[in-house]
mmCIF file of C-alpha atoms and ligand atoms in Angstrom:
data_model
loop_
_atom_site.group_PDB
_atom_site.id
_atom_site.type_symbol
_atom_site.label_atom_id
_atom_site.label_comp_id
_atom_site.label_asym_id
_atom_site.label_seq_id
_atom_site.Cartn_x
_atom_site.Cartn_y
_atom_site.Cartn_z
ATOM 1 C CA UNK A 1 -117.240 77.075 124.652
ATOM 2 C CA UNK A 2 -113.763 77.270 126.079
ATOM 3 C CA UNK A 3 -112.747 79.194 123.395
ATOM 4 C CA UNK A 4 -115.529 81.400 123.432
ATOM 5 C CA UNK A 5 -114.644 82.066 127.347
ATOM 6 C CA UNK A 6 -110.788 82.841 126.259
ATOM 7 C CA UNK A 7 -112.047 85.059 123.626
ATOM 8 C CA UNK A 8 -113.900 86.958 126.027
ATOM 9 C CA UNK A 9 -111.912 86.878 128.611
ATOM 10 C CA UNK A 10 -108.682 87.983 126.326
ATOM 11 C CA UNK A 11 -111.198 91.192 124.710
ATOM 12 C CA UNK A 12 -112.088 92.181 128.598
ATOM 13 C CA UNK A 13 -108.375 92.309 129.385
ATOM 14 C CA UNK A 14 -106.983 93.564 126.731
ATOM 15 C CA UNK A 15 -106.363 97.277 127.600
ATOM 16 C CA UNK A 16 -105.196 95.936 131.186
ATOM 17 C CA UNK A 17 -101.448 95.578 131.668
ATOM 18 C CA UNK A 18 -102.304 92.890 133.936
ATOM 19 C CA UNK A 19 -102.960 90.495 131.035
ATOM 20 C CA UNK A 20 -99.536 90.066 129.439
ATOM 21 C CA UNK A 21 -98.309 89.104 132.585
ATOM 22 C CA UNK A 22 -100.930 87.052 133.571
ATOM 23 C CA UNK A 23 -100.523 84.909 130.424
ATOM 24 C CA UNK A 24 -96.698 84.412 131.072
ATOM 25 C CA UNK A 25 -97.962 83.100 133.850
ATOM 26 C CA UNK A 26 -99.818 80.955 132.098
ATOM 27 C CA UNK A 27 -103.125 81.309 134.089
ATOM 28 C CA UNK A 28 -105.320 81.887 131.027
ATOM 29 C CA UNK A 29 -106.498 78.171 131.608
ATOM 30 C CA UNK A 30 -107.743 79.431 135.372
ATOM 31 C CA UNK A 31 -109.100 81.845 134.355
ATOM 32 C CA UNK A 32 -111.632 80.003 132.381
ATOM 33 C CA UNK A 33 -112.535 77.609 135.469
ATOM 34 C CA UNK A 34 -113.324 80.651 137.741
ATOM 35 C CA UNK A 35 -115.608 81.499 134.707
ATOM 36 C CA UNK A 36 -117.896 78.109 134.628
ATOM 37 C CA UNK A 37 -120.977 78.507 136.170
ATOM 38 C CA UNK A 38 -123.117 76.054 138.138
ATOM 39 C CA UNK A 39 -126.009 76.397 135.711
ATOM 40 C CA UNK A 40 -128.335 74.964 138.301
ATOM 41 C CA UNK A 41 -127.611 77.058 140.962
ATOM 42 C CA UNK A 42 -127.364 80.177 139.044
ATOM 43 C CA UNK A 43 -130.310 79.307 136.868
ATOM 44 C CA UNK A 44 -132.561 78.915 139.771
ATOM 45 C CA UNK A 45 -131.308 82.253 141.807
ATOM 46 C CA UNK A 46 -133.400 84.872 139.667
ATOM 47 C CA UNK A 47 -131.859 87.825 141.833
ATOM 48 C CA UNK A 48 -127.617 87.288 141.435
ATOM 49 C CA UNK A 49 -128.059 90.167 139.034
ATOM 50 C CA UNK A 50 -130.006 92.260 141.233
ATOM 51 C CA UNK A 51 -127.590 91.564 144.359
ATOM 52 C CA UNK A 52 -124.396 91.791 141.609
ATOM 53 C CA UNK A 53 -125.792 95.312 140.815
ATOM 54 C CA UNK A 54 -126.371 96.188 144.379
ATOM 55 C CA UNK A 55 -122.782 94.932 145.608
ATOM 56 C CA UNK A 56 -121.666 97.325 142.337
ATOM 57 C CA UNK A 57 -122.931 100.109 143.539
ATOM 58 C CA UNK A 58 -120.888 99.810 146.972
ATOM 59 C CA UNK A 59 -117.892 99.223 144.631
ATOM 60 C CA UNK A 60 -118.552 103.222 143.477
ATOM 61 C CA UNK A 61 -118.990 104.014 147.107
ATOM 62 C CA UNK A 62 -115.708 102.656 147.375
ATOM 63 C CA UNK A 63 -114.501 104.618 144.500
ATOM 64 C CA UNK A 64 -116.271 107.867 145.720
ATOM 65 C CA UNK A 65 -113.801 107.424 148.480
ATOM 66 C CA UNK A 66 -110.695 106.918 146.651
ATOM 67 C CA UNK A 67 -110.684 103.447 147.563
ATOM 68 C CA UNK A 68 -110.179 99.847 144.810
ATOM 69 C CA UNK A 69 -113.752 100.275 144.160
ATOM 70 C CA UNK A 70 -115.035 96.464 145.422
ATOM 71 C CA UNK A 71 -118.468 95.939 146.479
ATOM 72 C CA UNK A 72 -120.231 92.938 148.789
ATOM 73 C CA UNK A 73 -123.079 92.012 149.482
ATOM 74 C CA UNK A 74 -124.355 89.100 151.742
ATOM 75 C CA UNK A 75 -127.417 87.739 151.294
ATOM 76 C CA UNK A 76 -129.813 84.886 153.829
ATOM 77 C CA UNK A 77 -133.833 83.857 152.714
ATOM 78 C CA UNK A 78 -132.935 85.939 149.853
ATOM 79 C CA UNK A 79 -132.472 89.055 151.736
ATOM 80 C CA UNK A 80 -130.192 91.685 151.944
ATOM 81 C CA UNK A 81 -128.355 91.156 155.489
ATOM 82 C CA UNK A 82 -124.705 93.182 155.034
ATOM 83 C CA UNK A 83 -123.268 95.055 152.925
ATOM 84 C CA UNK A 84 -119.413 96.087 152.571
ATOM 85 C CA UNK A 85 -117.211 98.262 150.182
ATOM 86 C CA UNK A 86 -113.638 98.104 150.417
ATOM 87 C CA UNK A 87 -112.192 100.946 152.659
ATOM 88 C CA UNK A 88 -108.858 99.674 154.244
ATOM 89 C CA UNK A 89 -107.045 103.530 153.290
ATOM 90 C CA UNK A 90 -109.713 105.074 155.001
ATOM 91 C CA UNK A 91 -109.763 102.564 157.476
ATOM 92 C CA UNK A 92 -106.207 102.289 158.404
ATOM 93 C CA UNK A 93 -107.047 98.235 158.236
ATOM 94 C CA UNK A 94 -105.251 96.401 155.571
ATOM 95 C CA UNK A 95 -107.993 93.576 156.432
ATOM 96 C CA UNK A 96 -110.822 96.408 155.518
ATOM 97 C CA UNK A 97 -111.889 94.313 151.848
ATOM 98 C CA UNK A 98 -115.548 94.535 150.802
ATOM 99 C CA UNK A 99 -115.835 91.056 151.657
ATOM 100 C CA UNK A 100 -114.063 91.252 155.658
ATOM 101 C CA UNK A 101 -116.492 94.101 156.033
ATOM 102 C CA UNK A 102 -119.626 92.385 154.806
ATOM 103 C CA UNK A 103 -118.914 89.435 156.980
ATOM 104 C CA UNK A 104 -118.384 91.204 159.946
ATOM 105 C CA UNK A 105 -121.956 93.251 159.634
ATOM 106 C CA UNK A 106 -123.583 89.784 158.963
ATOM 107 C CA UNK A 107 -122.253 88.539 162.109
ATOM 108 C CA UNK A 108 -123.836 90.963 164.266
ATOM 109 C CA UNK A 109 -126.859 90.983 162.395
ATOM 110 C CA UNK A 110 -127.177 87.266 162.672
ATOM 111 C CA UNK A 111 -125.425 87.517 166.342
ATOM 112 C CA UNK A 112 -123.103 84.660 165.182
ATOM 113 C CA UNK A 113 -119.455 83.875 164.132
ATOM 114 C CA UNK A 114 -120.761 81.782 161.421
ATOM 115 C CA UNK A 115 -123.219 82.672 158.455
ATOM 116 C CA UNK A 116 -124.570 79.280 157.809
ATOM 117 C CA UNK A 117 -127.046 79.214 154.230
ATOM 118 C CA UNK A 118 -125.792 82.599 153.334
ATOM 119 C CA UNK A 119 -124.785 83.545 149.840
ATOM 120 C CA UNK A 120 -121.748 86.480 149.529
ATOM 121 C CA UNK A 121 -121.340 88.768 146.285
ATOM 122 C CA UNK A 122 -118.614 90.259 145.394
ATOM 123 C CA UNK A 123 -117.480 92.517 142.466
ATOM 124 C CA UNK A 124 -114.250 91.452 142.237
ATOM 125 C CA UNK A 125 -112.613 87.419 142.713
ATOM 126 C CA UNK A 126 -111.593 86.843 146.420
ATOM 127 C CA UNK A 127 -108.162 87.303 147.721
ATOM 128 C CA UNK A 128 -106.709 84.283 149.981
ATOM 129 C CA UNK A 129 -107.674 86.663 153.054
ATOM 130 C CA UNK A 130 -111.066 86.853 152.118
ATOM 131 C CA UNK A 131 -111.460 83.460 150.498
ATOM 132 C CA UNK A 132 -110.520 82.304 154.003
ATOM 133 C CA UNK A 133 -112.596 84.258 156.182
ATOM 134 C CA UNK A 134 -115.491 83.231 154.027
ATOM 135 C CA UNK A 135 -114.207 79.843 154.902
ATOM 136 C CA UNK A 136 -114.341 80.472 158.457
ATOM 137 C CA UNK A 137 -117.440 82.109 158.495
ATOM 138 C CA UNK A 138 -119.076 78.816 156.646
ATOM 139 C CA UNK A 139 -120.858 81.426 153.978
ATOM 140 C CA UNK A 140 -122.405 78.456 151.719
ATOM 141 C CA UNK A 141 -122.264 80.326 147.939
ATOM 142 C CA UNK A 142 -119.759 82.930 147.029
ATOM 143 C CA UNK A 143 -121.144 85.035 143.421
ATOM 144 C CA UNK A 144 -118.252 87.036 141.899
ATOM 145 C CA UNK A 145 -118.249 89.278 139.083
ATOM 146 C CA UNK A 146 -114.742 90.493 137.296
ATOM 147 C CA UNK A 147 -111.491 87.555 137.824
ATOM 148 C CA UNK A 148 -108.753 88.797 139.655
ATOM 149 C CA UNK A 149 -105.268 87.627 137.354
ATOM 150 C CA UNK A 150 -103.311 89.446 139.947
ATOM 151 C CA UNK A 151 -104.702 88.612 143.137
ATOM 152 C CA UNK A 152 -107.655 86.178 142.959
ATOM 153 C CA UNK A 153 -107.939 83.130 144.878
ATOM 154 C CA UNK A 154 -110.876 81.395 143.515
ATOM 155 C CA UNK A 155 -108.871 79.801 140.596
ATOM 156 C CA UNK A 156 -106.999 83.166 138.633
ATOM 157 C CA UNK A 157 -103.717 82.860 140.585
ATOM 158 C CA UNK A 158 -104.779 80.012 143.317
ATOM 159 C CA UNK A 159 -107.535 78.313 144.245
ATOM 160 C CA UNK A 160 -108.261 78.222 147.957
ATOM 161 C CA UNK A 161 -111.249 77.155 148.062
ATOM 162 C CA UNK A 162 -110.329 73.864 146.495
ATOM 163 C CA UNK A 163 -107.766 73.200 149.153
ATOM 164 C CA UNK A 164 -108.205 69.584 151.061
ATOM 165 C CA UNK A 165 -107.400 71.599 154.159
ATOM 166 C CA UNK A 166 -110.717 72.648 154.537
ATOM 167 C CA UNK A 167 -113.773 70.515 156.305
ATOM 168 C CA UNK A 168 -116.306 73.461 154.545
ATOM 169 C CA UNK A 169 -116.671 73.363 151.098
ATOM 170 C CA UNK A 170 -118.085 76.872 149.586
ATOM 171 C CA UNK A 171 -120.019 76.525 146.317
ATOM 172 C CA UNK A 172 -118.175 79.464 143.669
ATOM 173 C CA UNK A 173 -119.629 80.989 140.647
ATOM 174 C CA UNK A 174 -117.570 83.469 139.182
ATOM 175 C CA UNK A 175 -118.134 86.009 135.887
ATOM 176 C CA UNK A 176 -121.507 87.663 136.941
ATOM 177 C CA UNK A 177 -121.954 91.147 135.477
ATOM 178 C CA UNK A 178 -117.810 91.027 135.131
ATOM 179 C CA UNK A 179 -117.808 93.229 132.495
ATOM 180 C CA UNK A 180 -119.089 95.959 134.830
ATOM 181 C CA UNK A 181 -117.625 94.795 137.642
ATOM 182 C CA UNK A 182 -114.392 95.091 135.860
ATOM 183 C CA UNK A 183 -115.146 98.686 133.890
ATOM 184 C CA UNK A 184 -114.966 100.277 137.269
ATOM 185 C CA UNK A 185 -111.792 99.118 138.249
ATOM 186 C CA UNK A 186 -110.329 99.513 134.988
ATOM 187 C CA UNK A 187 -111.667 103.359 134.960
ATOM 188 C CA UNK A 188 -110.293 103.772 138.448
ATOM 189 C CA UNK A 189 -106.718 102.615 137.779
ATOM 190 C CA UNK A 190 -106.673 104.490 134.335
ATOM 191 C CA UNK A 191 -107.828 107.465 136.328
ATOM 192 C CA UNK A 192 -105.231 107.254 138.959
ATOM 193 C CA UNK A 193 -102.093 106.478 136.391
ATOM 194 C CA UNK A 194 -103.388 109.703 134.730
ATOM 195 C CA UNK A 195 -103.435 111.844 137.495
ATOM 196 C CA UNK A 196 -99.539 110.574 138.718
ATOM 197 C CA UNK A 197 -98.715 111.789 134.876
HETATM 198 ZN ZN1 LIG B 201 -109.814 90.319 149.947
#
Protein backbone atom coordinates (compact mmCIF):
# COMPACT_ATOMS: atom_id res chain seq x y z
CA UNK A 1 0.00 0.00 0.00
CA UNK A 2 2.86 2.31 0.83
CA UNK A 3 4.23 1.76 -2.29
CA UNK A 4 1.21 2.17 -4.11
CA UNK A 5 0.84 5.76 -2.23
CA UNK A 6 4.66 6.66 -3.38
CA UNK A 7 3.81 5.59 -6.78
CA UNK A 8 1.07 7.88 -6.89
CA UNK A 9 2.24 10.40 -5.19
CA UNK A 10 5.74 10.40 -7.35
CA UNK A 11 3.26 10.25 -10.96
CA UNK A 12 1.17 13.43 -9.41
CA UNK A 13 4.43 15.30 -8.91
CA UNK A 14 6.27 14.51 -11.47
CA UNK A 15 5.97 17.52 -13.87
CA UNK A 16 6.31 19.79 -10.58
CA UNK A 17 9.78 21.16 -9.88
CA UNK A 18 8.81 21.00 -6.40
CA UNK A 19 9.41 17.23 -6.28
CA UNK A 20 13.16 16.90 -6.80
CA UNK A 21 13.61 19.08 -4.08
CA UNK A 22 11.22 17.76 -1.94
CA UNK A 23 12.84 14.30 -2.14
CA UNK A 24 16.36 15.74 -1.23
CA UNK A 25 14.63 16.63 1.46
CA UNK A 26 13.73 13.47 2.04
CA UNK A 27 9.99 14.08 2.85
CA UNK A 28 8.66 11.43 0.46
CA UNK A 29 8.03 9.31 3.72
CA UNK A 30 5.59 12.44 4.97
CA UNK A 31 4.18 12.65 2.39
CA UNK A 32 2.65 9.28 2.56
CA UNK A 33 1.35 9.89 6.31
CA UNK A 34 -0.55 13.10 5.25
CA UNK A 35 -2.01 10.59 2.66
CA UNK A 36 -3.57 7.81 5.22
CA UNK A 37 -6.98 8.19 5.74
CA UNK A 38 -9.12 7.53 8.81
CA UNK A 39 -11.24 4.98 6.97
CA UNK A 40 -13.91 5.31 9.60
CA UNK A 41 -14.33 8.75 9.58
CA UNK A 42 -14.10 9.23 5.95
CA UNK A 43 -16.13 6.14 5.22
CA UNK A 44 -18.99 7.34 7.21
CA UNK A 45 -18.95 11.21 5.85
CA UNK A 46 -20.79 10.47 2.40
CA UNK A 47 -20.44 14.30 1.42
CA UNK A 48 -16.23 15.07 1.75
CA UNK A 49 -16.48 14.82 -2.01
CA UNK A 50 -19.29 17.05 -2.40
CA UNK A 51 -17.75 19.75 0.14
CA UNK A 52 -14.01 18.88 -1.61
CA UNK A 53 -15.72 19.89 -4.93
CA UNK A 54 -17.41 22.86 -3.48
CA UNK A 55 -14.14 24.21 -1.61
CA UNK A 56 -12.59 23.54 -5.46
CA UNK A 57 -14.60 25.65 -6.98
CA UNK A 58 -13.57 28.69 -4.59
CA UNK A 59 -9.99 27.58 -5.45
CA UNK A 60 -10.98 28.84 -9.34
CA UNK A 61 -12.54 31.86 -7.78
CA UNK A 62 -9.28 32.34 -6.43
CA UNK A 63 -7.68 31.74 -9.69
CA UNK A 64 -10.25 33.96 -11.59
CA UNK A 65 -8.60 36.56 -9.48
CA UNK A 66 -5.07 35.92 -10.08
CA UNK A 67 -4.72 34.57 -6.77
CA UNK A 68 -2.85 30.59 -5.57
CA UNK A 69 -6.12 29.19 -6.43
CA UNK A 70 -7.03 27.49 -2.68
CA UNK A 71 -10.48 26.85 -1.74
CA UNK A 72 -12.27 26.24 1.99
CA UNK A 73 -14.99 25.29 3.05
CA UNK A 74 -16.32 24.86 6.69
CA UNK A 75 -18.86 22.74 7.39
CA UNK A 76 -21.33 22.18 11.12
CA UNK A 77 -24.64 19.44 11.12
CA UNK A 78 -23.36 18.82 7.76
CA UNK A 79 -23.98 22.19 6.45
CA UNK A 80 -22.34 24.62 4.56
CA UNK A 81 -21.50 27.55 7.20
CA UNK A 82 -18.27 29.58 5.44
CA UNK A 83 -16.65 29.57 2.72
CA UNK A 84 -13.09 31.16 1.82
CA UNK A 85 -10.72 31.37 -1.29
CA UNK A 86 -7.38 32.62 -0.90
CA UNK A 87 -7.13 36.41 -1.74
CA UNK A 88 -4.20 37.93 0.34
CA UNK A 89 -2.88 40.06 -3.23
CA UNK A 90 -6.15 41.37 -3.51
CA UNK A 91 -6.45 41.73 -0.02
CA UNK A 92 -3.30 43.42 0.89
CA UNK A 93 -3.34 40.65 3.97
CA UNK A 94 -0.59 38.18 3.87
CA UNK A 95 -2.93 36.28 6.54
CA UNK A 96 -5.84 36.34 3.64
CA UNK A 97 -5.47 32.04 3.04
CA UNK A 98 -8.68 30.20 2.10
CA UNK A 99 -8.58 28.71 5.37
CA UNK A 100 -8.05 32.38 7.71
CA UNK A 101 -10.94 33.53 5.59
CA UNK A 102 -13.27 30.59 6.10
CA UNK A 103 -12.69 30.72 9.79
CA UNK A 104 -13.32 34.13 10.21
CA UNK A 105 -16.96 33.93 8.27
CA UNK A 106 -17.71 30.88 10.56
CA UNK A 107 -17.12 32.93 13.51
CA UNK A 108 -19.63 35.43 12.84
CA UNK A 109 -21.97 33.07 11.59
CA UNK A 110 -21.71 31.00 14.69
CA UNK A 111 -21.11 34.45 16.78
CA UNK A 112 -18.10 32.67 18.42
CA UNK A 113 -14.23 32.62 18.53
CA UNK A 114 -14.35 28.96 18.50
CA UNK A 115 -16.00 26.47 15.91
CA UNK A 116 -16.51 23.57 18.16
CA UNK A 117 -17.85 20.06 15.95
CA UNK A 118 -17.00 21.78 12.77
CA UNK A 119 -15.24 20.06 9.93
CA UNK A 120 -12.79 22.53 7.51
CA UNK A 121 -11.90 21.59 3.74
CA UNK A 122 -9.33 22.68 2.10
CA UNK A 123 -7.84 22.19 -1.43
CA UNK A 124 -4.54 22.45 -0.61
CA UNK A 125 -2.43 20.98 2.93
CA UNK A 126 -2.39 23.73 5.67
CA UNK A 127 0.41 26.08 6.21
CA UNK A 128 1.68 26.48 10.03
CA UNK A 129 -0.50 29.84 9.98
CA UNK A 130 -3.48 28.15 9.15
CA UNK A 131 -2.82 24.83 10.84
CA UNK A 132 -2.70 27.07 13.92
CA UNK A 133 -5.61 29.16 13.62
CA UNK A 134 -7.57 26.02 13.03
CA UNK A 135 -6.01 25.11 16.30
CA UNK A 136 -7.23 28.07 17.95
CA UNK A 137 -10.45 28.05 16.57
CA UNK A 138 -10.92 24.22 18.01
CA UNK A 139 -12.31 23.18 14.25
CA UNK A 140 -12.63 19.26 15.18
CA UNK A 141 -11.77 17.59 11.41
CA UNK A 142 -9.60 19.25 8.87
CA UNK A 143 -10.27 17.34 4.96
CA UNK A 144 -7.46 18.32 2.55
CA UNK A 145 -7.07 17.53 -0.94
CA UNK A 146 -3.47 18.05 -2.87
CA UNK A 147 -0.03 17.79 -0.11
CA UNK A 148 1.83 20.76 0.11
CA UNK A 149 5.97 19.50 -0.25
CA UNK A 150 6.78 23.13 -0.05
CA UNK A 151 4.73 24.56 2.51
CA UNK A 152 2.40 22.05 4.23
CA UNK A 153 2.13 21.61 7.81
CA UNK A 154 0.03 18.62 8.25
CA UNK A 155 3.01 16.17 7.81
CA UNK A 156 4.75 17.29 4.01
CA UNK A 157 7.36 19.63 5.55
CA UNK A 158 6.09 19.65 9.44
CA UNK A 159 3.52 18.45 11.26
CA UNK A 160 1.82 20.93 13.56
CA UNK A 161 -0.85 19.41 14.37
CA UNK A 162 1.02 16.62 16.06
CA UNK A 163 2.82 19.05 18.29
CA UNK A 164 2.50 18.21 22.30
CA UNK A 165 2.05 21.95 22.61
CA UNK A 166 -1.37 21.77 21.90
CA UNK A 167 -4.38 20.84 24.56
CA UNK A 168 -6.79 20.43 21.07
CA UNK A 169 -6.16 17.69 19.04
CA UNK A 170 -7.69 18.16 15.29
CA UNK A 171 -8.55 14.89 13.51
CA UNK A 172 -6.58 15.24 9.63
CA UNK A 173 -7.37 13.41 6.54
CA UNK A 174 -5.45 14.44 3.75
CA UNK A 175 -5.51 13.28 -0.29
CA UNK A 176 -9.27 13.94 -1.07
CA UNK A 177 -9.89 14.74 -4.74
CA UNK A 178 -5.86 15.76 -4.72
CA UNK A 179 -5.50 15.08 -8.07
CA UNK A 180 -7.83 17.99 -8.86
CA UNK A 181 -7.03 19.88 -6.17
CA UNK A 182 -3.53 19.78 -7.38
CA UNK A 183 -4.32 20.17 -11.46
CA UNK A 184 -5.36 23.67 -10.66
CA UNK A 185 -2.43 24.76 -9.04
CA UNK A 186 -0.21 23.04 -11.28
CA UNK A 187 -2.13 24.83 -14.40
CA UNK A 188 -1.87 28.11 -12.56
CA UNK A 189 1.89 28.10 -11.93
CA UNK A 190 2.57 26.65 -15.51
CA UNK A 191 0.41 29.49 -16.69
CA UNK A 192 2.17 32.17 -14.84
CA UNK A 193 5.98 30.82 -15.68
CA UNK A 194 4.66 31.05 -19.29
CA UNK A 195 3.48 34.34 -19.31
CA UNK A 196 7.04 35.78 -17.43
CA UNK A 197 8.68 33.90 -20.70
ZN1 LIG B 1 -2.29 28.96 5.12
Amino acid sequence: MAMCYFLFVYLFYEEDALLEKYVKKGGMGMTQKVLVQDADFIGKNKDHLKWMQYALKLAERSRDEGEVPVGAVIIKDEKLIAEGWNQPIDRNDATAHAEIMAIRAAGEVLNNYRLPDTTLYVTLEPCTMCVGAIIHARIANVIFGAPDPKTGAAGSVVDVFSADCHNHQVRVNGGVMMNDCGQILREFFRERRASKD
